[in-house]
Tab-separated table of C-alpha atoms and ligand atoms in Angstrom:
chain	number	residue	atom	x	y	z
I	1	MET	CA	-0.218	18.832	-11.320
I	2	SER	CA	1.582	17.149	-14.463
I	3	GLN	CA	1.380	18.699	-17.796
I	4	PRO	CA	0.151	15.679	-19.783
I	5	SER	CA	1.398	15.126	-23.245
I	6	ALA	CA	0.347	12.925	-26.221
I	7	PRO	CA	1.125	9.226	-25.853
I	8	PRO	CA	4.227	8.482	-27.912
I	9	ALA	CA	4.399	5.435	-30.520
I	10	SER	CA	7.272	3.954	-28.493
I	11	SER	CA	9.099	4.556	-25.409
I	12	ASP	CA	12.142	2.614	-23.769
I	13	VAL	CA	10.571	2.384	-20.534
I	14	VAL	CA	6.742	2.769	-19.858
I	15	ILE	CA	5.319	3.203	-16.332
I	16	VAL	CA	2.054	2.481	-15.467
I	17	GLY	CA	1.194	4.657	-12.559
I	18	GLY	CA	2.095	8.114	-11.701
I	19	GLY	CA	1.829	8.210	-7.973
I	20	VAL	CA	4.929	8.727	-5.742
I	21	VAL	CA	6.353	5.185	-6.757
I	22	GLY	CA	6.085	5.430	-10.413
I	23	ALA	CA	7.114	9.153	-10.594
I	24	ALA	CA	10.115	8.373	-8.342
I	25	ILE	CA	11.260	5.783	-10.526
I	26	SER	CA	11.198	8.192	-13.637
I	27	CYS	CA	12.842	10.878	-11.535
I	28	TRP	CA	15.945	8.701	-10.698
I	29	LEU	CA	15.914	7.033	-14.093
I	30	LYS	CA	15.932	10.508	-16.041
I	31	ALA	CA	17.086	13.159	-13.534
I	32	PHE	CA	19.556	11.369	-11.391
I	33	LEU	CA	20.929	8.588	-13.312
I	34	GLY	CA	21.119	9.834	-16.599
I	35	PHE	CA	19.111	7.226	-18.498
I	36	PRO	CA	19.787	8.008	-22.082
I	37	GLY	CA	16.350	6.270	-23.389
I	38	SER	CA	12.952	7.591	-23.275
I	39	VAL	CA	10.800	7.361	-20.351
I	40	THR	CA	6.810	7.593	-20.391
I	41	VAL	CA	4.672	7.574	-17.161
I	42	ILE	CA	0.927	6.830	-17.686
I	43	GLU	CA	-1.347	8.156	-14.962
I	44	ARG	CA	-4.969	7.712	-15.332
I	45	ASP	CA	-5.886	10.658	-12.877
I	46	PRO	CA	-3.444	13.601	-12.593
I	47	SER	CA	-5.754	15.018	-10.005
I	48	TYR	CA	-4.225	12.112	-7.403
I	49	ALA	CA	-7.509	12.480	-5.676
I	50	ARG	CA	-7.863	8.819	-4.854
I	51	ALA	CA	-4.005	7.896	-5.144
I	52	SER	CA	-2.605	6.194	-1.936
I	53	THR	CA	0.108	8.846	-2.155
I	54	ALA	CA	-2.528	11.815	-1.833
I	55	LEU	CA	-4.330	9.964	1.184
I	56	SER	CA	-1.388	9.021	3.187
I	57	ALA	CA	-0.389	9.458	6.715
I	58	ALA	CA	2.865	10.367	5.598
I	59	GLY	CA	4.934	8.984	8.437
I	60	LEU	CA	8.389	7.591	7.776
I	61	ARG	CA	9.901	5.375	10.578
I	62	ARG	CA	13.267	3.514	10.822
I	63	GLN	CA	11.204	1.104	13.312
I	64	PHE	CA	11.188	-1.788	11.022
I	65	SER	CA	12.317	-5.255	11.473
I	66	THR	CA	14.020	-6.044	8.284
I	67	PRO	CA	17.298	-4.446	7.372
I	68	VAL	CA	16.223	-3.631	3.776
I	69	SER	CA	13.175	-1.640	5.075
I	70	ILE	CA	15.440	0.022	7.464
I	71	ALA	CA	17.868	1.189	4.672
I	72	LEU	CA	15.104	2.296	2.581
I	73	SER	CA	13.714	4.675	5.231
I	74	ARG	CA	17.265	5.726	5.812
I	75	TYR	CA	17.692	6.818	2.226
I	76	GLY	CA	14.011	8.098	2.268
I	77	ALA	CA	15.146	10.724	5.217
I	78	GLU	CA	18.287	11.650	3.437
I	79	VAL	CA	16.158	12.587	0.184
I	80	LEU	CA	13.804	14.380	2.203
I	81	ARG	CA	16.201	16.520	3.914
I	82	ALA	CA	18.325	17.263	0.800
I	83	ALA	CA	14.944	18.152	-1.310
I	84	PRO	CA	15.730	21.748	-1.680
I	85	THR	CA	19.035	20.997	-3.615
I	86	LEU	CA	18.133	17.686	-5.026
I	87	PHE	CA	14.644	18.767	-6.489
I	88	ALA	CA	15.986	22.307	-7.451
I	89	ILE	CA	15.292	22.922	-11.445
I	90	ASP	CA	17.884	25.391	-12.932
I	91	ASP	CA	17.943	28.224	-10.568
I	92	GLU	CA	14.918	27.473	-8.848
I	93	PRO	CA	15.487	25.533	-5.508
I	94	GLY	CA	13.456	22.463	-4.628
I	95	PRO	CA	10.829	22.812	-1.940
I	96	ASP	CA	11.089	22.158	1.745
I	97	LEU	CA	9.407	19.043	2.180
I	98	ASN	CA	8.773	20.037	5.789
I	99	PHE	CA	10.028	16.677	7.144
I	100	ARG	CA	9.293	16.916	10.943
I	101	GLU	CA	11.897	14.499	12.388
I	102	ASP	CA	10.130	14.201	15.741
I	103	GLY	CA	10.287	10.357	15.927
I	104	TYR	CA	7.829	7.425	16.192
I	105	LEU	CA	6.960	6.390	19.726
I	106	MET	CA	6.067	2.521	19.780
I	107	LEU	CA	4.282	1.448	22.963
I	108	ALA	CA	4.094	-2.163	24.655
I	109	ALA	CA	1.755	-3.304	27.036
I	110	SER	CA	2.249	-7.093	26.735
I	111	PRO	CA	5.082	-9.431	27.044
I	112	SER	CA	4.866	-10.251	23.285
I	113	GLN	CA	4.729	-6.700	22.398
I	114	GLU	CA	7.680	-6.234	24.742
I	115	ALA	CA	9.536	-8.932	23.090
I	116	ALA	CA	8.708	-7.647	19.513
I	117	ILE	CA	10.239	-4.031	20.496
I	118	ARG	CA	13.343	-5.661	21.807
I	119	ALA	CA	13.848	-8.076	18.874
I	120	ASN	CA	13.194	-5.243	16.253
I	121	HIS	CA	15.437	-2.894	18.344
I	122	ALA	CA	18.397	-5.441	18.058
I	123	VAL	CA	17.903	-5.209	14.054
I	124	GLN	CA	17.688	-1.634	14.116
I	125	THR	CA	20.593	-1.064	16.142
I	126	ALA	CA	22.649	-3.503	13.862
I	127	ALA	CA	21.281	-1.621	10.794
I	128	GLY	CA	22.600	1.807	12.491
I	129	ALA	CA	19.093	2.914	13.230
I	130	GLU	CA	19.300	4.958	16.732
I	131	THR	CA	16.134	3.625	18.370
I	132	LEU	CA	16.077	4.272	22.219
I	133	LEU	CA	14.399	1.890	24.550
I	134	LEU	CA	12.483	3.684	27.326
I	135	THR	CA	10.898	2.315	30.542
I	136	PRO	CA	7.347	3.674	31.430
I	137	ASP	CA	8.950	6.124	33.803
I	138	GLU	CA	11.252	7.420	31.065
I	139	ILE	CA	8.023	7.813	28.930
I	140	ALA	CA	6.285	9.732	31.623
I	141	ALA	CA	9.098	12.015	32.041
I	142	ARG	CA	9.236	12.823	28.648
I	143	TRP	CA	5.637	13.179	28.006
I	144	PRO	CA	3.812	13.683	31.246
I	145	HIS	CA	0.448	13.723	30.336
I	146	LEU	CA	0.620	9.936	28.911
I	147	ARG	CA	-0.739	7.270	31.058
I	148	THR	CA	1.920	4.725	31.591
I	149	HIS	CA	0.497	2.354	34.238
I	150	ASP	CA	-0.114	-0.623	31.631
I	151	LEU	CA	3.054	-0.148	29.657
I	152	THR	CA	5.966	-2.355	29.803
I	153	LEU	CA	8.343	-0.807	27.502
I	154	GLY	CA	8.581	2.015	24.566
I	155	ALA	CA	10.983	2.420	21.879
I	156	PHE	CA	11.590	6.116	20.296
I	157	GLY	CA	13.449	7.240	17.432
I	158	PRO	CA	14.671	10.658	18.111
I	159	ARG	CA	16.278	11.202	14.699
I	160	GLY	CA	15.433	10.068	11.010
I	161	GLU	CA	12.063	9.236	11.319
I	162	GLY	CA	8.748	11.581	11.583
I	163	TRP	CA	6.414	12.698	8.757
I	164	PHE	CA	6.547	14.997	5.827
I	165	ASP	CA	4.514	16.777	2.861
I	166	ASN	CA	3.404	13.749	0.985
I	167	MET	CA	1.962	15.865	-1.975
I	168	GLY	CA	4.938	18.004	-2.241
I	169	PHE	CA	7.114	14.923	-2.553
I	170	LEU	CA	5.090	13.443	-5.400
I	171	THR	CA	5.169	17.332	-7.047
I	172	ALA	CA	8.826	17.751	-6.338
I	173	VAL	CA	9.798	14.154	-8.141
I	174	SER	CA	7.286	14.648	-10.893
I	175	ARG	CA	8.566	18.198	-11.641
I	176	ARG	CA	12.347	17.063	-11.488
I	177	ALA	CA	11.380	13.961	-13.816
I	178	ARG	CA	9.619	16.225	-16.263
I	179	ALA	CA	12.436	18.741	-16.421
I	180	ALA	CA	14.641	15.764	-17.322
I	181	GLY	CA	12.853	14.727	-20.094
I	182	ALA	CA	10.282	11.976	-18.671
I	183	ARG	CA	6.961	12.316	-20.481
I	184	PHE	CA	3.537	12.125	-18.412
I	185	VAL	CA	0.432	11.004	-20.321
I	186	THR	CA	-2.926	11.208	-19.024
I	187	ASP	CA	-4.526	7.852	-19.924
I	188	GLU	CA	-5.521	4.542	-18.509
I	189	ALA	CA	-3.329	1.531	-19.254
I	190	SER	CA	-5.578	-1.033	-20.142
I	191	GLY	CA	-3.382	-4.124	-21.222
I	192	PHE	CA	0.111	-5.615	-22.422
I	193	GLU	CA	0.846	-6.748	-25.617
I	194	MET	CA	2.884	-9.681	-25.020
I	195	GLN	CA	5.274	-11.263	-27.462
I	196	GLY	CA	7.715	-14.262	-26.904
I	197	GLY	CA	7.591	-13.969	-23.289
I	198	ARG	CA	7.967	-10.208	-23.125
I	199	VAL	CA	5.914	-6.948	-22.938
I	200	ALA	CA	6.081	-5.502	-26.344
I	201	ALA	CA	3.681	-2.626	-25.796
I	202	VAL	CA	1.383	-1.010	-23.268
I	203	THR	CA	-2.219	-0.400	-24.549
I	204	LEU	CA	-4.408	2.361	-23.352
I	205	ALA	CA	-7.969	3.046	-22.958
I	206	SER	CA	-7.756	5.735	-25.445
I	207	GLY	CA	-7.224	3.237	-28.200
I	208	ALA	CA	-3.375	3.915	-28.182
I	209	ARG	CA	-0.477	1.676	-28.129
I	210	ILE	CA	3.085	2.573	-26.784
I	211	ALA	CA	5.617	-0.037	-27.881
I	212	CYS	CA	8.158	-0.601	-25.271
I	213	GLY	CA	11.658	-1.814	-24.237
I	214	SER	CA	10.669	-2.431	-20.709
I	215	ALA	CA	7.402	-1.999	-18.562
I	216	VAL	CA	7.076	-0.916	-14.825
I	217	VAL	CA	3.944	-1.857	-12.823
I	218	ALA	CA	3.466	1.062	-10.120
I	219	ALA	CA	-0.130	0.916	-10.344
I	220	GLY	CA	-0.870	1.074	-6.429
I	221	PRO	CA	-3.766	-0.753	-5.448
I	222	ARG	CA	-4.661	-1.676	-9.150
I	223	SER	CA	-1.214	-3.199	-9.459
I	224	GLY	CA	-2.786	-6.845	-8.966
I	225	ASP	CA	-4.996	-6.217	-12.232
I	226	ALA	CA	-1.989	-5.027	-14.204
I	227	ALA	CA	-0.016	-7.957	-13.173
I	228	ALA	CA	-2.966	-10.317	-14.576
I	229	TRP	CA	-2.422	-8.517	-18.011
I	230	ALA	CA	0.823	-10.560	-18.380
I	231	GLY	CA	-0.670	-13.782	-16.931
I	232	LEU	CA	0.813	-13.161	-13.429
I	233	ALA	CA	-0.638	-13.652	-9.979
I	234	LEU	CA	0.416	-10.898	-7.864
I	235	PRO	CA	-1.614	-10.686	-4.660
I	236	VAL	CA	-2.166	-7.082	-4.403
I	237	GLY	CA	-5.266	-5.173	-4.153
I	238	PRO	CA	-7.050	-2.265	-2.148
I	239	ARG	CA	-7.484	-2.345	1.699
I	240	LYS	CA	-9.278	0.436	3.255
I	241	ARG	CA	-7.580	2.760	5.903
I	242	THR	CA	-9.656	5.739	7.474
I	243	ILE	CA	-7.662	8.461	8.827
I	244	PHE	CA	-9.124	11.065	11.248
I	245	VAL	CA	-8.137	14.950	11.859
I	246	PHE	CA	-9.132	16.317	15.197
I	247	ASP	CA	-8.122	19.237	17.831
I	248	CYS	CA	-8.262	18.995	21.359
I	249	ALA	CA	-9.962	21.319	23.912
I	250	THR	CA	-6.746	21.446	25.982
I	251	PRO	CA	-4.152	20.920	23.854
I	252	PRO	CA	-0.662	19.588	25.150
I	253	ASP	CA	2.111	21.982	25.784
I	254	PRO	CA	4.016	21.683	22.234
I	255	ALA	CA	7.507	20.581	24.396
I	256	THR	CA	5.465	17.541	25.478
I	257	ARG	CA	3.399	16.854	22.583
I	258	PRO	CA	3.642	13.106	21.719
I	259	PRO	CA	5.680	12.359	18.417
I	260	MET	CA	3.906	9.660	16.009
I	261	MET	CA	2.593	7.421	18.726
I	262	ILE	CA	1.716	3.906	18.286
I	263	ASP	CA	-0.269	2.813	21.156
I	264	PRO	CA	-0.489	-0.871	22.073
I	265	SER	CA	-4.064	-0.986	20.951
I	266	GLY	CA	-2.739	-0.365	17.355
I	267	VAL	CA	-4.344	3.259	17.404
I	268	PHE	CA	-1.714	5.819	15.910
I	269	CYS	CA	-1.615	9.541	16.429
I	270	ARG	CA	0.381	12.000	15.491
I	271	PRO	CA	0.584	16.162	15.543
I	272	GLU	CA	-0.637	17.900	12.379
I	273	GLY	CA	-0.056	21.577	12.902
I	274	ARG	CA	-2.249	22.363	15.743
I	275	PHE	CA	-4.332	19.207	14.991
I	276	PHE	CA	-3.665	15.868	15.284
I	277	LEU	CA	-4.087	12.910	12.725
I	278	ALA	CA	-4.965	9.287	13.891
I	279	GLY	CA	-6.343	6.046	12.609
I	280	ALA	CA	-6.449	2.540	13.882
I	281	PRO	CA	-5.898	-1.042	12.129
I	282	PRO	CA	-9.587	-2.111	11.084
I	283	VAL	CA	-11.255	-5.006	13.275
I	284	GLU	CA	-11.860	-6.670	9.828
I	285	ASP	CA	-9.955	-6.110	6.628
I	286	PRO	CA	-11.465	-7.269	3.538
I	287	GLU	CA	-10.158	-6.371	-0.020
I	288	VAL	CA	-12.615	-3.762	-0.931
I	289	ALA	CA	-13.886	-2.516	-4.442
I	290	LEU	CA	-11.532	-0.027	-6.097
I	291	ASP	CA	-14.202	2.730	-5.797
I	292	ASP	CA	-15.083	2.095	-2.396
I	293	PHE	CA	-13.646	5.361	-0.530
I	294	ASP	CA	-16.609	5.393	2.133
I	295	PRO	CA	-14.916	6.296	5.349
I	296	ARG	CA	-15.377	3.897	8.130
I	297	HIS	CA	-16.622	6.560	10.704
I	298	GLU	CA	-17.635	4.331	13.337
I	299	GLU	CA	-13.589	3.525	13.776
I	300	PHE	CA	-13.425	6.777	15.262
I	301	GLU	CA	-16.111	6.563	18.245
I	302	GLU	CA	-15.334	2.792	18.682
I	303	ILE	CA	-11.566	2.460	18.540
I	304	VAL	CA	-9.553	5.611	18.112
I	305	TRP	CA	-11.132	7.912	20.585
I	306	PRO	CA	-11.420	5.786	23.404
I	307	ALA	CA	-7.757	4.268	23.060
I	308	LEU	CA	-6.466	7.813	22.768
I	309	ALA	CA	-8.561	9.179	25.891
I	310	GLU	CA	-7.351	6.361	27.853
I	311	ARG	CA	-3.919	7.298	27.034
I	312	SER	CA	-3.957	10.753	28.076
I	313	GLU	CA	-6.044	13.426	29.421
I	314	VAL	CA	-5.496	15.874	26.671
I	315	PHE	CA	-7.200	13.626	24.505
I	316	GLU	CA	-10.449	13.363	26.420
I	317	ALA	CA	-12.008	15.983	25.038
I	318	ILE	CA	-11.326	16.487	21.165
I	319	ARG	CA	-13.426	17.582	18.047
I	320	LEU	CA	-13.404	15.734	14.815
I	321	GLN	CA	-12.532	18.164	11.926
I	322	ARG	CA	-12.265	15.776	9.000
I	323	PHE	CA	-11.654	12.409	7.938
I	324	TRP	CA	-11.021	10.508	4.716
I	325	ALA	CA	-10.380	6.775	3.494
I	326	GLY	CA	-7.613	5.909	1.383
I	327	HIS	CA	-6.548	2.300	0.110
I	328	TYR	CA	-3.244	0.451	1.089
I	329	GLU	CA	-1.919	-1.443	-1.887
I	330	TRP	CA	-1.793	-4.378	0.018
I	331	ASN	CA	0.184	-7.324	-0.485
I	332	ALA	CA	-1.680	-10.453	0.924
I	333	PHE	CA	1.191	-12.653	0.863
I	334	ASP	CA	3.493	-11.011	3.181
I	335	ARG	CA	2.521	-7.079	3.433
I	336	ASN	CA	5.679	-6.085	1.903
I	337	GLY	CA	6.842	-4.502	-1.244
I	338	VAL	CA	7.374	-6.485	-4.497
I	339	VAL	CA	10.152	-4.860	-6.158
I	340	GLY	CA	11.998	-6.069	-9.561
I	341	PRO	CA	11.495	-8.158	-12.710
I	342	HIS	CA	9.347	-11.335	-12.603
I	343	PRO	CA	11.647	-14.061	-13.660
I	344	ASP	CA	8.956	-15.224	-16.500
I	345	VAL	CA	8.596	-11.737	-17.897
I	346	ALA	CA	12.167	-10.544	-17.895
I	347	ASN	CA	11.262	-6.734	-19.054
I	348	LEU	CA	8.131	-6.236	-16.905
I	349	VAL	CA	9.454	-4.883	-13.477
I	350	PHE	CA	7.185	-4.254	-10.456
I	351	ALA	CA	7.267	-1.557	-7.736
I	352	THR	CA	4.064	-2.116	-5.570
I	353	GLY	CA	2.685	-3.987	-2.684
I	354	PHE	CA	4.137	-1.950	0.244
I	355	SER	CA	1.146	-2.400	2.288
I	356	GLY	CA	1.477	0.875	4.389
I	357	HIS	CA	4.975	2.063	3.841
I	358	GLY	CA	5.227	2.910	0.201
I	359	LEU	CA	5.616	6.457	0.336
I	360	GLN	CA	8.638	6.774	2.783
I	361	HIS	CA	10.266	3.920	0.680
I	362	ALA	CA	9.365	5.519	-2.808
I	363	ALA	CA	12.811	7.215	-3.097
I	364	GLY	CA	14.998	4.106	-2.375
I	365	VAL	CA	12.487	1.979	-4.442
I	366	GLY	CA	12.761	4.644	-7.228
I	367	ARG	CA	16.502	4.629	-7.251
I	368	GLY	CA	16.712	0.988	-7.246
I	369	VAL	CA	14.360	0.125	-9.999
I	370	ALA	CA	15.954	3.012	-11.965
I	371	GLU	CA	19.531	1.165	-11.316
I	372	TRP	CA	17.993	-2.135	-12.320
I	373	LEU	CA	16.398	-0.598	-15.624
I	374	LEU	CA	19.806	0.928	-16.463
I	375	HIS	CA	22.286	-1.599	-15.364
I	376	GLY	CA	20.373	-4.927	-15.245
I	377	GLY	CA	21.220	-4.979	-11.379
I	378	TYR	CA	21.119	-2.942	-8.147
I	379	ARG	CA	24.089	-0.618	-7.378
I	380	SER	CA	23.580	1.069	-4.300
I	381	LEU	CA	21.089	-0.803	-2.044
I	382	ASP	CA	20.140	-4.508	-2.827
I	383	LEU	CA	16.341	-4.884	-3.126
I	384	ALA	CA	16.843	-8.606	-3.803
I	385	PRO	CA	14.701	-9.364	-0.339
I	386	LEU	CA	11.825	-7.665	-2.183
I	387	SER	CA	12.068	-9.568	-5.174
I	388	TRP	CA	9.271	-11.860	-6.622
I	389	ALA	CA	11.555	-15.087	-5.783
I	390	ARG	CA	10.115	-15.046	-2.073
I	391	LEU	CA	6.546	-15.204	-3.491
I	392	LEU	CA	7.396	-17.811	-5.875
I	393	GLU	CA	9.464	-20.093	-3.176
I	394	ASN	CA	6.900	-19.363	-0.556
I	395	ARG	CA	9.428	-17.590	1.802
I	396	PRO	CA	7.234	-14.564	3.273
I	397	LEU	CA	9.182	-11.369	4.410
I	398	VAL	CA	7.118	-10.029	7.253
I	399	GLU	CA	7.856	-6.969	9.134
I	400	THR	CA	7.396	-7.912	13.183
I	401	GLU	CA	4.704	-5.324	13.994
I	402	ILE	CA	4.239	-4.383	17.700
I	403	ILE	CA	0.494	-4.955	17.586
F	501	LIG	C1	-4.546	6.082	4.725
F	501	LIG	C2	-3.181	5.612	4.270
F	501	LIG	C3	-2.137	6.054	5.333
F	501	LIG	C4	-0.774	5.674	4.885
F	501	LIG	N1	0.108	6.065	5.661
F	501	LIG	C5	1.645	5.605	5.281
F	501	LIG	C6	2.588	6.351	6.256
F	501	LIG	O1	2.180	6.921	7.177
F	501	LIG	N2	3.828	5.998	5.396
F	501	LIG	C7	4.138	5.674	4.399
F	501	LIG	O2	5.285	5.479	3.940
F	501	LIG	N3	3.029	5.144	3.514
F	501	LIG	C8	1.785	5.208	4.276
F	501	LIG	N4	0.753	4.798	3.296
F	501	LIG	C9	1.228	4.252	2.061
F	501	LIG	C10	1.512	5.143	0.824
F	501	LIG	O3	0.861	5.900	0.956
F	501	LIG	C11	1.647	4.129	-0.139
F	501	LIG	O4	2.409	3.053	-0.104
F	501	LIG	C12	2.118	4.908	-1.495
F	501	LIG	O5	1.496	6.067	-1.664
F	501	LIG	C13	2.131	4.110	-2.798
F	501	LIG	O6	2.443	4.826	-4.058
F	501	LIG	P1	2.005	4.126	-5.456
F	501	LIG	O7	2.785	5.268	-6.111
F	501	LIG	O8	2.597	2.754	-5.427
F	501	LIG	O9	0.422	4.308	-5.425
F	501	LIG	P2	-0.535	5.245	-5.639
F	501	LIG	O10	-0.192	6.625	-4.944
F	501	LIG	O11	-2.246	4.770	-5.429
F	501	LIG	O12	-0.387	5.611	-7.181
F	501	LIG	C14	-0.526	4.723	-8.032
F	501	LIG	C15	-1.032	5.574	-9.405
F	501	LIG	O13	-1.637	4.668	-10.553
F	501	LIG	C16	-2.359	5.119	-11.208
F	501	LIG	N5	-3.016	4.036	-11.791
F	501	LIG	C17	-3.478	2.893	-11.533
F	501	LIG	N6	-3.847	2.039	-12.492
F	501	LIG	C18	-3.601	2.756	-13.513
F	501	LIG	C19	-3.729	2.323	-15.054
F	501	LIG	N7	-4.128	1.123	-15.230
F	501	LIG	N8	-3.464	3.063	-15.970
F	501	LIG	C20	-2.783	4.581	-15.283
F	501	LIG	N9	-2.721	4.883	-14.232
F	501	LIG	C21	-2.964	3.876	-13.355
F	501	LIG	C22	-3.505	5.548	-10.250
F	501	LIG	O14	-4.424	6.335	-10.604
F	501	LIG	C23	-2.563	6.148	-9.085
F	501	LIG	O15	-2.353	7.574	-9.184
F	501	LIG	C24	-0.567	5.125	3.591
F	501	LIG	C25	-1.643	4.809	2.767
F	501	LIG	C26	-2.871	5.001	3.240
F	501	LIG	C27	-4.137	4.861	2.029
């Protein structure tokens, strides 16, 4: 996808990882904020065949429980809508990233789930996100084929959330970054040369080294390994998630097709063209090997299909079309992003650990990290809640999930 070039001897900023997060940082730095220095992105596999970005469900929701996540999603939605202008290169318009603002529908079937929905709704409303609380009757009126007998409440975002073209977004930010002068190098970063408590250079598997002013870790599920090169313990590693794509023998009327639906069982499902895309939180969730991409096929038969068939007659007769497994870059501390410099290694900046919501937040994180590299602080959205401080001070920033 990128047109790789040879590694330079030095670069003001070296970004390890050219997935959506690393590419967005390079794009905001060079294309949007006018960073005058050199920016180099190191990517070990420019096919992105196993990158989380490529294997994602590509949803964007405002239904989070922390103001910083809600604000990041709001900015992500703005960027997706503005893509044809924002990612234009010379006279060529940027792509339509097919942002389907059809909403998320979160369903509660227990007092604790209902309490979580109501508490999140209060935070979302205060943060300006329009989330509607729906009674079971209101849910049945909007989506008549959904069975609502067990439900107590639902939450639905009619605007500003939905799903989009994940690889289109990655292509758009990397093309725009390259057009503005960012350099993409195909190689594997293999270590940091440390000098006086700073990263002096990034070493590459090819044997080359790139002296740097600052280094950025945006290596997705491999970020924990990269942090260790600087002697830092970052609890980010790969957790497997399997996605299933199916079609229905009797598809629902498009007018009453559910949006991105999160069932009380934890199973999610959303339309994908004439198909549906679905998945479930795994029963057991160990860290897996970096090369373990074997789909957990049994999740379809045992969890996904039974839950969906229970929820709607349209999901009773379905045919599995394809499935794949990808890795979340899982932050075992609190399942939230780690963004910004480490206090002990001031020129080493992190942007990782998003644990299932990094694609939708990549634009805001890209902008924030670029601001930090340019100005030494955040200028638009304060990303301090995602800093290392909370890990070092044992203050988890946990999103209240409904399930
Ligand atoms: C099944 C699944 C469903 C998901 N659903 C959603 C969703 O609905 N919404 C959402 O917002 N997010 C979702 N996510 C999460 C989202 O996809 C990720 O948070 C996001 O893509 C992370 O982007 P990244 O650039 O950090 O990581 P990646 O896309 O993994 O990119 C990291 C890149 O770094 C490269 N790299 C790693 N180490 C090195 C090295 N040493 N040297 C050079 N290159 C290196 C890798 O090759 C890779 O290309 C999902 C993820 C999965 C797996």
